[in-house]
Coordinates of C-alpha atoms in Angstrom, one line a residue:
Chain A
M24 CA -97.4 -136.5 -185.9
P25 CA -94.2 -137.0 -188.0
E26 CA -91.9 -140.0 -187.1
I27 CA -89.0 -138.5 -185.3
Y28 CA -85.6 -139.4 -187.4
F29 CA -82.9 -141.2 -185.4
P30 CA -79.6 -142.1 -186.9
H31 CA -78.2 -145.5 -186.8
L32 CA -76.0 -146.2 -183.7
T33 CA -74.1 -149.0 -182.8
N34 CA -74.1 -149.8 -178.8
N35 CA -70.9 -150.4 -178.4
S36 CA -70.4 -149.5 -174.2
L37 CA -67.0 -150.9 -172.6
P38 CA -66.7 -152.6 -169.3
V39 CA -66.1 -149.7 -167.5
T40 CA -63.7 -150.9 -164.5
H41 CA -61.1 -153.3 -164.6
E42 CA -59.6 -155.1 -161.2
V43 CA -55.6 -154.5 -161.1
E44 CA -53.5 -155.8 -158.2
V45 CA -51.4 -153.0 -156.2
M46 CA -49.7 -153.1 -152.8
D47 CA -50.3 -150.7 -149.9
E48 CA -47.7 -149.0 -147.9
K49 CA -47.5 -151.8 -145.5
G50 CA -46.4 -154.3 -148.2
R51 CA -49.8 -155.9 -148.1
K52 CA -51.2 -156.4 -152.1
Q53 CA -54.8 -155.9 -152.5
T54 CA -57.2 -155.9 -155.4
I55 CA -58.7 -152.7 -156.5
S56 CA -60.9 -151.5 -159.5
I57 CA -59.4 -148.6 -161.8
P58 CA -61.3 -147.1 -164.7
G59 CA -60.7 -148.0 -168.4
E60 CA -59.5 -145.4 -170.9
R61 CA -59.6 -145.8 -174.4
S62 CA -58.8 -143.6 -177.2
L63 CA -61.4 -143.5 -180.0
T64 CA -60.7 -141.7 -183.2
I65 CA -63.4 -140.1 -184.9
Y66 CA -64.1 -139.9 -188.5
L67 CA -66.7 -137.8 -190.3
D68 CA -67.4 -139.2 -194.0
K69 CA -63.7 -140.7 -194.0
K70 CA -62.3 -137.5 -192.8
E71 CA -60.2 -137.7 -189.3
I72 CA -61.4 -135.1 -186.9
V73 CA -60.0 -136.0 -183.3
T74 CA -58.9 -138.8 -180.9
L75 CA -60.8 -138.4 -177.9
M76 CA -59.8 -140.3 -174.5
T77 CA -62.6 -142.0 -172.9
L78 CA -64.1 -144.4 -170.5
G79 CA -66.0 -145.9 -173.5
A80 CA -69.5 -146.3 -171.6
A81 CA -71.4 -144.3 -174.0
P82 CA -69.6 -143.9 -177.2
E83 CA -72.1 -143.2 -179.6
A84 CA -73.7 -140.2 -177.5
L85 CA -70.2 -138.8 -176.9
V86 CA -69.4 -138.6 -180.6
L87 CA -72.9 -137.3 -181.6
G88 CA -72.4 -134.4 -178.5
Y89 CA -68.9 -133.7 -179.8
L90 CA -70.0 -133.2 -183.6
K91 CA -72.6 -131.0 -182.2
N92 CA -70.9 -129.1 -179.5
Q93 CA -68.0 -128.3 -182.1
N94 CA -70.4 -127.4 -184.6
L95 CA -69.4 -130.0 -187.2
I96 CA -73.0 -131.1 -187.8
D97 CA -76.1 -128.9 -187.7
T98 CA -79.2 -131.1 -187.8
I99 CA -79.5 -134.7 -186.5
E100 CA -81.1 -135.8 -189.6
N101 CA -78.0 -135.0 -191.4
I102 CA -76.2 -138.3 -189.6
E103 CA -76.7 -141.5 -191.2
S104 CA -75.1 -143.6 -188.9
I105 CA -72.5 -143.6 -185.9
Q106 CA -70.2 -147.0 -186.0
V107 CA -67.8 -147.3 -183.1
D108 CA -65.4 -150.4 -183.5
W109 CA -63.3 -151.2 -180.6
E110 CA -61.0 -153.1 -182.8
T111 CA -59.4 -150.0 -184.4
D112 CA -60.5 -147.7 -181.6
S113 CA -62.5 -145.7 -184.4
A114 CA -66.0 -143.9 -184.7
A115 CA -67.1 -143.7 -188.4
V116 CA -69.8 -141.1 -188.7
R117 CA -71.7 -140.7 -192.2
T118 CA -73.7 -137.9 -193.1
I119 CA -76.3 -137.9 -195.4
V120 CA -75.8 -134.4 -196.8
K121 CA -72.0 -133.9 -197.2
K122 CA -70.5 -130.5 -195.8
N123 CA -68.4 -128.9 -198.4
D124 CA -66.4 -126.6 -196.0
I125 CA -65.6 -129.5 -193.6
E126 CA -61.8 -128.9 -194.4
A127 CA -62.3 -125.5 -193.6
L128 CA -64.1 -125.9 -190.6
T129 CA -61.7 -128.4 -189.4
S130 CA -58.4 -126.7 -190.2
K131 CA -59.1 -123.5 -188.3
R132 CA -60.0 -125.2 -185.3
V133 CA -58.4 -123.4 -182.2
V134 CA -57.6 -126.2 -179.3
T135 CA -58.7 -124.9 -175.9
S136 CA -57.3 -126.3 -172.7
G137 CA -57.9 -125.8 -169.1
C138 CA -58.6 -129.3 -169.4
G139 CA -60.4 -128.3 -172.6
Q140 CA -60.6 -131.1 -175.3
G141 CA -60.2 -129.2 -178.5
T142 CA -62.8 -126.6 -179.2
M143 CA -63.5 -123.7 -181.1
F144 CA -63.0 -120.7 -178.6
G145 CA -63.5 -118.1 -181.1
E146 CA -66.8 -119.5 -182.1
F147 CA -67.7 -120.5 -179.1
M148 CA -67.4 -116.8 -177.9
A149 CA -69.4 -115.5 -181.1
D150 CA -72.3 -118.1 -179.8
L151 CA -72.7 -116.5 -176.6
D152 CA -75.0 -113.6 -177.9
R153 CA -77.3 -116.6 -179.4
I154 CA -77.6 -117.8 -176.2
Q155 CA -81.0 -117.6 -174.6
L156 CA -82.3 -119.0 -171.4
P157 CA -85.5 -118.5 -169.8
T158 CA -85.3 -115.5 -167.4
D159 CA -88.8 -117.2 -165.6
A160 CA -87.4 -120.6 -164.6
R161 CA -87.3 -121.1 -161.2
L162 CA -85.7 -123.7 -159.1
N163 CA -86.5 -123.9 -155.1
Q164 CA -84.5 -125.5 -152.2
V165 CA -86.2 -128.5 -151.9
A166 CA -85.6 -129.4 -155.4
I167 CA -82.0 -128.7 -154.9
N168 CA -81.7 -130.6 -152.2
Q169 CA -83.1 -133.7 -153.9
I170 CA -81.1 -133.5 -156.7
I171 CA -77.8 -133.6 -154.3
E172 CA -79.2 -136.5 -152.4
K173 CA -80.1 -138.5 -155.9
I174 CA -76.9 -137.9 -157.0
R175 CA -75.2 -139.3 -153.4
Q176 CA -77.2 -142.2 -153.8
H177 CA -76.8 -142.8 -157.6
P178 CA -74.2 -146.1 -157.9
S179 CA -71.5 -144.8 -160.2
I180 CA -68.0 -145.9 -161.4
Y181 CA -66.2 -143.2 -158.9
K182 CA -67.4 -144.6 -155.6
Q183 CA -66.3 -148.1 -157.3
A184 CA -62.9 -147.0 -158.9
G185 CA -62.6 -143.4 -158.6
S186 CA -60.9 -141.3 -161.3
V187 CA -63.9 -140.3 -163.3
H188 CA -66.3 -137.2 -163.6
A189 CA -69.8 -137.7 -163.8
C190 CA -72.5 -135.1 -165.2
A191 CA -76.3 -135.6 -165.0
V192 CA -79.5 -134.0 -165.9
F193 CA -82.4 -133.7 -163.9
E194 CA -86.1 -132.6 -165.3
V195 CA -87.5 -130.7 -162.9
I196 CA -91.3 -130.1 -163.3
D197 CA -93.7 -128.6 -160.5
N198 CA -90.8 -129.5 -157.8
N199 CA -91.0 -132.9 -159.3
V200 CA -87.4 -134.0 -159.5
E201 CA -86.7 -136.8 -162.5
L202 CA -82.9 -137.8 -163.1
L203 CA -82.7 -138.0 -166.6
Y204 CA -79.2 -138.8 -168.0
F205 CA -76.3 -139.8 -165.9
I206 CA -72.6 -140.0 -167.9
E207 CA -69.3 -140.7 -166.0
D208 CA -65.8 -140.7 -168.2
V209 CA -62.5 -140.1 -167.6
G210 CA -62.6 -136.3 -168.4
R211 CA -65.5 -134.2 -167.9
H212 CA -66.0 -132.5 -171.2
N213 CA -66.5 -136.3 -172.6
A214 CA -69.1 -136.4 -169.9
V215 CA -70.7 -133.2 -171.0
D216 CA -70.4 -134.2 -174.7
A217 CA -72.4 -137.5 -174.0
I218 CA -75.0 -135.8 -172.6
T219 CA -75.4 -133.5 -175.2
G220 CA -75.4 -135.9 -177.6
L221 CA -78.4 -137.7 -175.8
M222 CA -80.3 -134.2 -175.3
W223 CA -79.9 -134.3 -179.4
L224 CA -81.1 -137.7 -179.9
D225 CA -84.3 -137.1 -177.7
R226 CA -85.0 -133.9 -179.2
K227 CA -84.5 -132.5 -175.6
D228 CA -85.3 -128.8 -174.5
G229 CA -83.5 -127.2 -171.9
R230 CA -86.1 -125.1 -170.6
N231 CA -86.9 -127.1 -167.5
L232 CA -83.3 -129.0 -166.7
V233 CA -80.9 -128.6 -164.1
F234 CA -77.0 -129.7 -165.1
Y235 CA -75.1 -131.3 -162.6
T236 CA -71.6 -132.0 -162.6
T237 CA -68.8 -133.2 -160.1
G238 CA -66.2 -131.1 -161.7
R239 CA -64.9 -127.6 -161.8
L240 CA -67.4 -125.4 -163.8
T241 CA -64.5 -123.7 -166.0
S242 CA -65.6 -121.6 -169.0
E243 CA -66.1 -124.4 -171.7
M244 CA -68.7 -126.2 -168.8
V245 CA -70.2 -123.0 -168.8
I246 CA -70.7 -122.3 -172.3
K247 CA -71.7 -125.9 -173.0
G248 CA -74.4 -125.5 -170.3
G249 CA -75.2 -122.6 -172.1
Q250 CA -75.6 -124.1 -175.5
M251 CA -77.7 -127.2 -174.3
G252 CA -80.3 -123.8 -173.2
I253 CA -80.1 -125.0 -169.6
P254 CA -80.4 -122.4 -167.2
F255 CA -79.1 -124.1 -163.7
L256 CA -75.7 -125.5 -163.5
M257 CA -74.9 -127.1 -160.3
T258 CA -71.4 -128.8 -159.4
R259 CA -70.2 -130.3 -156.1
S260 CA -67.0 -128.4 -157.0
G261 CA -66.2 -124.6 -157.6
A262 CA -66.0 -122.5 -160.7
T263 CA -63.2 -120.3 -161.8
Q264 CA -63.7 -116.6 -162.6
M265 CA -64.1 -116.9 -166.3
G266 CA -67.1 -119.6 -165.6
L267 CA -68.8 -117.1 -163.4
E268 CA -68.4 -113.9 -165.7
L269 CA -69.9 -116.3 -168.8
A270 CA -72.4 -117.1 -166.2
K271 CA -73.1 -113.7 -166.0
K272 CA -73.1 -113.1 -169.8
I273 CA -75.5 -115.5 -170.2
N274 CA -77.5 -115.2 -167.7
L275 CA -76.9 -118.5 -166.5
T276 CA -77.8 -119.9 -162.9
L277 CA -74.6 -121.2 -161.3
L278 CA -74.6 -123.1 -158.0
A279 CA -71.1 -124.2 -156.5
R280 CA -70.1 -126.2 -153.4
C281 CA -73.1 -128.2 -153.5
S282 CA -73.1 -131.0 -150.5
G283 CA -75.8 -132.5 -148.4
T284 CA -78.2 -129.3 -147.7
H285 CA -75.2 -126.7 -148.4
F286 CA -74.8 -124.6 -151.9
L287 CA -73.6 -121.4 -152.8
I288 CA -75.2 -119.6 -155.3
Y289 CA -72.5 -117.6 -157.3
E290 CA -74.9 -116.4 -160.0
G291 CA -78.4 -115.8 -161.0
Q292 CA -80.0 -115.8 -157.6
D293 CA -83.0 -114.4 -158.7
R294 CA -84.1 -117.6 -160.2
I295 CA -83.5 -119.5 -157.0
Q296 CA -86.0 -119.7 -154.4
L297 CA -85.2 -120.7 -150.8
Q298 CA -87.1 -121.6 -147.9
Q299 CA -88.9 -119.2 -146.0
E300 CA -87.3 -119.8 -142.7
N301 CA -83.9 -118.8 -144.5
T302 CA -84.8 -115.5 -146.1
Chain B
M22 CA -17.6 -123.6 -168.2
P23 CA -19.5 -122.6 -171.2
E24 CA -22.5 -119.8 -170.7
I25 CA -25.7 -121.5 -170.5
Y26 CA -28.4 -119.7 -173.1
F27 CA -31.4 -118.5 -171.7
P28 CA -34.3 -117.0 -174.2
H29 CA -35.7 -113.8 -173.4
L30 CA -39.0 -114.2 -171.4
T31 CA -41.4 -111.9 -169.9
N32 CA -42.5 -112.2 -166.5
N33 CA -46.3 -111.6 -166.8
S34 CA -48.0 -113.8 -164.1
L35 CA -51.5 -112.6 -163.1
P36 CA -52.8 -112.2 -160.1
V37 CA -54.4 -115.8 -159.4
T38 CA -57.5 -115.5 -157.4
H39 CA -60.2 -112.8 -157.1
E40 CA -62.9 -112.2 -154.4
V41 CA -66.3 -112.6 -155.5
E42 CA -69.8 -112.3 -153.3
V43 CA -72.4 -115.1 -153.0
M44 CA -74.8 -116.4 -151.2
D45 CA -75.5 -119.4 -149.1
E46 CA -78.2 -121.7 -148.8
K47 CA -79.8 -119.7 -145.7
G48 CA -79.6 -116.6 -147.7
R49 CA -76.4 -115.5 -145.9
K50 CA -74.1 -113.5 -148.0
Q51 CA -70.1 -114.2 -148.5
T52 CA -67.0 -113.3 -149.6
I53 CA -65.3 -116.0 -151.2
S54 CA -61.9 -116.6 -153.5
I55 CA -62.2 -118.0 -156.6
P56 CA -59.0 -118.8 -159.3
G57 CA -58.8 -116.7 -162.6
E58 CA -59.3 -118.5 -165.6
R59 CA -57.9 -116.5 -168.9
S60 CA -57.4 -117.4 -172.6
L61 CA -53.7 -117.3 -173.9
T62 CA -53.6 -117.5 -177.4
I63 CA -49.6 -118.6 -178.7
Y64 CA -48.1 -117.7 -181.7
L65 CA -45.3 -119.4 -183.0
D66 CA -43.3 -117.2 -185.5
K67 CA -46.5 -115.3 -186.0
K68 CA -48.4 -118.5 -186.8
E69 CA -50.9 -119.2 -184.5
I70 CA -50.6 -122.6 -182.6
V71 CA -53.5 -123.1 -179.9
T72 CA -55.7 -121.3 -177.3
L73 CA -54.7 -122.3 -173.8
M74 CA -57.4 -121.7 -171.1
T75 CA -55.0 -121.0 -167.7
L76 CA -54.7 -119.4 -164.2
G77 CA -51.9 -117.0 -165.5
A78 CA -49.9 -117.8 -162.7
A79 CA -46.9 -118.8 -165.0
P80 CA -47.4 -118.2 -168.6
E81 CA -44.0 -117.9 -170.1
A82 CA -43.5 -121.7 -168.5
L83 CA -46.8 -123.1 -169.5
V84 CA -45.9 -121.5 -173.3
L85 CA -42.0 -123.4 -173.0
G86 CA -43.5 -126.5 -171.8
Y87 CA -46.4 -126.6 -174.4
L88 CA -44.0 -126.3 -177.2
K89 CA -41.7 -128.9 -175.8
N90 CA -44.3 -131.6 -175.2
Q91 CA -46.1 -131.1 -178.4
N92 CA -43.1 -131.4 -180.2
L93 CA -42.9 -127.8 -181.8
I94 CA -39.6 -126.9 -180.8
D95 CA -36.5 -129.5 -180.5
T96 CA -34.2 -127.0 -178.4
I97 CA -34.4 -124.2 -176.0
E98 CA -31.4 -122.7 -177.8
N99 CA -33.5 -121.8 -180.9
I100 CA -35.9 -119.6 -179.1
E101 CA -35.3 -116.3 -179.3
S102 CA -38.0 -115.3 -177.0
I103 CA -41.4 -115.3 -175.2
Q104 CA -43.5 -112.4 -175.0
V105 CA -46.8 -112.6 -172.9
D106 CA -49.4 -109.8 -173.3
W107 CA -52.4 -109.9 -171.2
E108 CA -53.9 -107.2 -173.1
T109 CA -54.0 -109.1 -176.0
D110 CA -54.4 -112.8 -174.3
S111 CA -51.3 -113.7 -176.3
A112 CA -47.9 -115.7 -176.1
A113 CA -45.5 -114.5 -179.2
V114 CA -43.0 -116.6 -179.7
R115 CA -39.7 -116.2 -181.7
T116 CA -37.3 -118.9 -183.2
I117 CA -33.9 -118.3 -184.3
V118 CA -33.7 -120.7 -186.9
K119 CA -37.4 -121.2 -188.4
K120 CA -38.8 -124.2 -189.0
N121 CA -39.6 -125.1 -192.4
D122 CA -42.5 -128.1 -191.1
I123 CA -44.3 -125.8 -188.5
E124 CA -47.2 -126.0 -191.6
A125 CA -47.1 -129.6 -191.7
L126 CA -46.9 -130.0 -187.6
T127 CA -49.6 -128.4 -186.7
S128 CA -52.1 -129.3 -189.6
K129 CA -51.3 -132.9 -188.7
R130 CA -52.3 -132.2 -185.1
V131 CA -54.5 -134.8 -183.6
V132 CA -56.4 -133.5 -180.5
T133 CA -56.7 -135.7 -177.7
S134 CA -59.3 -135.1 -174.9
G135 CA -60.1 -136.9 -171.6
C136 CA -59.2 -133.7 -170.1
G137 CA -56.5 -133.6 -172.9
Q138 CA -55.2 -130.2 -174.6
G139 CA -54.3 -131.1 -177.8
T140 CA -51.8 -133.2 -178.4
M141 CA -49.9 -135.5 -181.1
F142 CA -51.2 -138.7 -179.9
G143 CA -49.6 -140.7 -182.4
E144 CA -46.2 -139.3 -181.7
F145 CA -46.6 -139.6 -178.2
M146 CA -47.1 -143.5 -178.7
A147 CA -44.2 -143.4 -181.0
D148 CA -42.4 -141.7 -178.6
L149 CA -42.5 -144.2 -175.8
D150 CA -40.0 -146.6 -177.4
R151 CA -37.4 -143.8 -176.8
I152 CA -38.3 -143.2 -173.2
Q153 CA -35.6 -144.8 -171.0
L154 CA -35.8 -144.6 -167.5
P155 CA -33.2 -145.0 -164.7
T156 CA -33.7 -148.7 -163.5
D157 CA -31.9 -148.6 -160.4
A158 CA -33.5 -145.5 -159.3
R159 CA -34.7 -145.9 -155.7
L160 CA -37.5 -144.5 -153.6
N161 CA -38.3 -145.3 -149.7
Q162 CA -41.0 -145.0 -147.6
V163 CA -39.5 -141.9 -145.4
A164 CA -39.3 -139.9 -148.6
I165 CA -42.5 -140.7 -149.7
N166 CA -44.3 -139.7 -146.4
Q167 CA -42.0 -136.6 -146.3
I168 CA -43.2 -135.6 -150.4
I169 CA -46.6 -136.2 -149.0
E170 CA -46.4 -133.9 -145.8
K171 CA -44.5 -131.3 -147.9
I172 CA -47.4 -131.1 -150.2
R173 CA -49.8 -130.8 -147.5
Q174 CA -47.9 -128.0 -145.8
H175 CA -47.1 -126.1 -148.9
P176 CA -49.5 -122.9 -149.5
S177 CA -51.9 -123.3 -152.2
I178 CA -54.5 -121.6 -154.4
Y179 CA -56.0 -124.8 -153.8
K180 CA -56.5 -124.1 -150.2
Q181 CA -57.8 -120.9 -150.9
A182 CA -60.3 -121.0 -153.7
G183 CA -60.1 -124.6 -154.9
S184 CA -61.0 -125.4 -158.5
V185 CA -57.4 -126.1 -159.6
H186 CA -54.8 -128.7 -159.9
A187 CA -51.3 -128.7 -158.6
C188 CA -48.0 -130.5 -159.7
A189 CA -44.6 -130.6 -158.1
V190 CA -41.6 -132.0 -158.4
F191 CA -39.3 -133.3 -155.9
E192 CA -35.6 -134.2 -156.0
V193 CA -34.9 -137.2 -153.7
I194 CA -30.9 -137.4 -152.7
D195 CA -29.7 -139.4 -150.0
N196 CA -32.8 -139.2 -148.8
N197 CA -33.0 -135.6 -148.5
V198 CA -36.4 -134.4 -149.9
E199 CA -36.2 -131.2 -151.8
L200 CA -39.5 -129.1 -153.3
L201 CA -37.7 -127.6 -156.8
Y202 CA -40.9 -127.1 -158.4
F203 CA -44.9 -126.3 -157.5
I204 CA -47.6 -124.9 -160.2
E205 CA -51.0 -124.7 -159.8
D206 CA -53.3 -124.2 -162.9
V207 CA -57.1 -125.0 -163.7
G208 CA -56.2 -128.0 -165.9
R209 CA -53.7 -130.4 -165.0
H210 CA -52.4 -130.4 -168.2
N211 CA -51.3 -126.8 -168.0
A212 CA -49.5 -127.7 -164.8
V213 CA -47.5 -130.6 -166.1
D214 CA -46.4 -128.5 -169.1
A215 CA -45.2 -125.5 -167.1
I216 CA -43.1 -127.7 -164.9
T217 CA -41.9 -129.3 -168.0
G218 CA -40.9 -125.8 -169.1
L219 CA -39.1 -124.9 -166.1
M220 CA -37.2 -128.1 -166.1
W221 CA -36.4 -127.5 -169.8
L222 CA -35.1 -123.9 -168.9
D223 CA -32.9 -125.4 -165.9
R224 CA -31.5 -128.5 -168.1
K225 CA -32.7 -130.5 -165.5
D226 CA -32.5 -134.5 -165.7
G227 CA -35.4 -136.0 -164.3
R228 CA -33.3 -139.2 -162.8
N229 CA -33.6 -138.4 -159.0
L230 CA -36.6 -136.4 -159.2
V231 CA -40.5 -137.3 -157.9
F232 CA -43.2 -136.0 -160.2
Y233 CA -46.1 -135.2 -157.9
T234 CA -49.6 -134.2 -158.9
T235 CA -53.1 -133.9 -157.0
G236 CA -55.0 -135.3 -160.7
R237 CA -55.5 -138.2 -162.2
L238 CA -53.1 -140.2 -163.8
T239 CA -54.5 -140.4 -167.3
S240 CA -52.7 -141.7 -170.2
E241 CA -51.2 -138.3 -171.3
M242 CA -50.3 -137.7 -167.5
V243 CA -47.9 -141.1 -167.5
I244 CA -46.1 -140.1 -171.2
K245 CA -45.6 -136.3 -170.2
G246 CA -43.9 -137.9 -166.7
G247 CA -42.0 -140.7 -169.0
Q248 CA -40.9 -137.7 -171.5
M249 CA -39.6 -135.5 -168.5
G250 CA -37.4 -138.9 -167.8
I251 CA -38.6 -138.9 -164.0
P252 CA -39.2 -142.3 -163.0
F253 CA -41.5 -141.7 -160.2
L254 CA -45.0 -140.8 -160.5
M255 CA -47.3 -140.0 -157.3
T256 CA -50.8 -138.9 -157.0
R257 CA -53.2 -137.9 -154.5
S258 CA -56.3 -139.6 -157.0
G259 CA -56.1 -142.6 -159.0
A260 CA -54.9 -143.6 -162.5
T261 CA -56.7 -144.9 -165.3
Q262 CA -56.0 -148.7 -167.2
M263 CA -54.2 -146.8 -170.0
G264 CA -52.1 -144.5 -167.2
L265 CA -51.1 -147.9 -165.8
E266 CA -50.4 -149.6 -168.5
L267 CA -48.2 -147.1 -170.5
A268 CA -46.7 -146.8 -166.9
K269 CA -45.8 -151.1 -167.4
K270 CA -44.7 -150.4 -170.5
I271 CA -41.8 -147.6 -169.9
N272 CA -41.2 -148.8 -166.8
L273 CA -42.1 -145.7 -164.4
T274 CA -43.5 -146.5 -160.9
L275 CA -46.5 -145.4 -160.1
L276 CA -48.0 -144.6 -156.6
A277 CA -51.8 -143.7 -156.0
R278 CA -53.9 -142.7 -153.1
C279 CA -50.8 -141.0 -151.6
S280 CA -52.3 -139.0 -148.3
G281 CA -50.6 -138.9 -144.8
T282 CA -49.0 -142.2 -144.4
H283 CA -51.2 -144.1 -146.8
F284 CA -50.1 -144.8 -150.7
L285 CA -50.7 -147.6 -152.8
I286 CA -48.0 -149.1 -155.2
Y287 CA -49.7 -149.7 -158.9
E288 CA -46.6 -150.4 -161.0
G289 CA -43.1 -150.5 -160.3
Q290 CA -42.8 -151.5 -156.8
D291 CA -38.9 -152.9 -156.9
R292 CA -38.1 -149.4 -157.1
I293 CA -39.9 -148.6 -153.7
Q294 CA -38.3 -149.1 -150.6
L295 CA -40.9 -149.8 -147.7
Q296 CA -39.7 -149.7 -144.0
Q297 CA -38.2 -153.0 -142.0
E298 CA -40.8 -153.4 -140.2
N299 CA -43.8 -153.5 -142.7
T300 CA -42.1 -155.8 -145.0

């Protein structure tokens, strides 16, 4: 078996919470935890690309996923190294074969919003036609309930300090549910980008995976889920109309309002197997 | 009194919620409301600037506030018109005196994230030194409680459909609390930009105002609050470390976890007057 290539990555996670003293409405002082937030500027072969505001828990994965989701680098084999340095709040990315059109790629960037982070909306939309999600993938109710329960029990910065979003990826094989990745960040797009980065490193195919997020499923979240090749998207929150429309378009199964044993199937119910007594 | 100049603005709000049919965990169909999400591309004198993903409830105000917060236009008197057209998902902005450096301004744009929307982070940070918030502004506990209660009672898309953030601005004069602006959008940055736009149109000074948001107070939210000249920022949610640090730096009073009669003063407690029985 050929050896799998890994780029050289630093491992510069930051402490994610900080204690601060606050005063409540009765004038009582108390110490609470709040999440960190740092700026991280990505340089691709010395060219400044973007400044991301991040918790800093998984900066190298975030940079990897950002580059992939923005179509700035095609193959992980072309990344020589990523060096995160918190003294200069920078991530230096070196590639092996330099892209000639990097200037063109970055200058035609259109910034999307709605809690987006600067993505090429036009390219995303063009990408949609190329997304093929497995039609035969199935997820049953027991696995869904297990995913919700595992998330509930998982230790998190959110429980400790609030103000962050979590994304997680589960692998479901023969109803056995395993948590593969769990990332929190101050923006839900950073969390999904970091997961993209980890999946890229692991050469992980999306086929048997379920993507869970605490955040809302807006258009960009659905597109990124589709780009990862994951057929199932679950959220504790809701979805927007465009999120739902894009899910329909790429045949992605979308579950929202997931809490306890409750969930709503917004789209793709043919992939969901409800328990006998319910149907 | 000289007449106040207003640019020509269309008034093309979109319907904000849409009914969709979903299935719950027991296989029962139900109809729910979800918020809209549309792309809106801003053209400044025919130059493409940005694509925002928005609810579309106040598109002209959003465009105005975006241009102001990004320092793309200096005075409202220089805006001839803003024309929002949902057939092409575009907002055409015409200025009176064209900016020569618009190419330079937009090309050096650094995209920030953490739920950001493409802002000039460096410029924001440079702006901080110029922000002067009134040190003598005061807010008492009765007014704080009234603000929280008014938000609770206000009709909202959130209550109907979820998945949006709200921003509101209150004027507090002699403990009389009045709601001036209330905007919801799929991203919290859009909501704050739209409020900036409305304040700009009204030539509203921030001195006696309180800014309320349902979203987290990350660095960008604090910077935008400061840029509007508003000394008080309140949130139902929490704040990040950088949000708090920036609040300290510009002497902005920051209240978080506001709910019912509860709140936590994260910063600037000298501006807050707690009730006698508490202190």
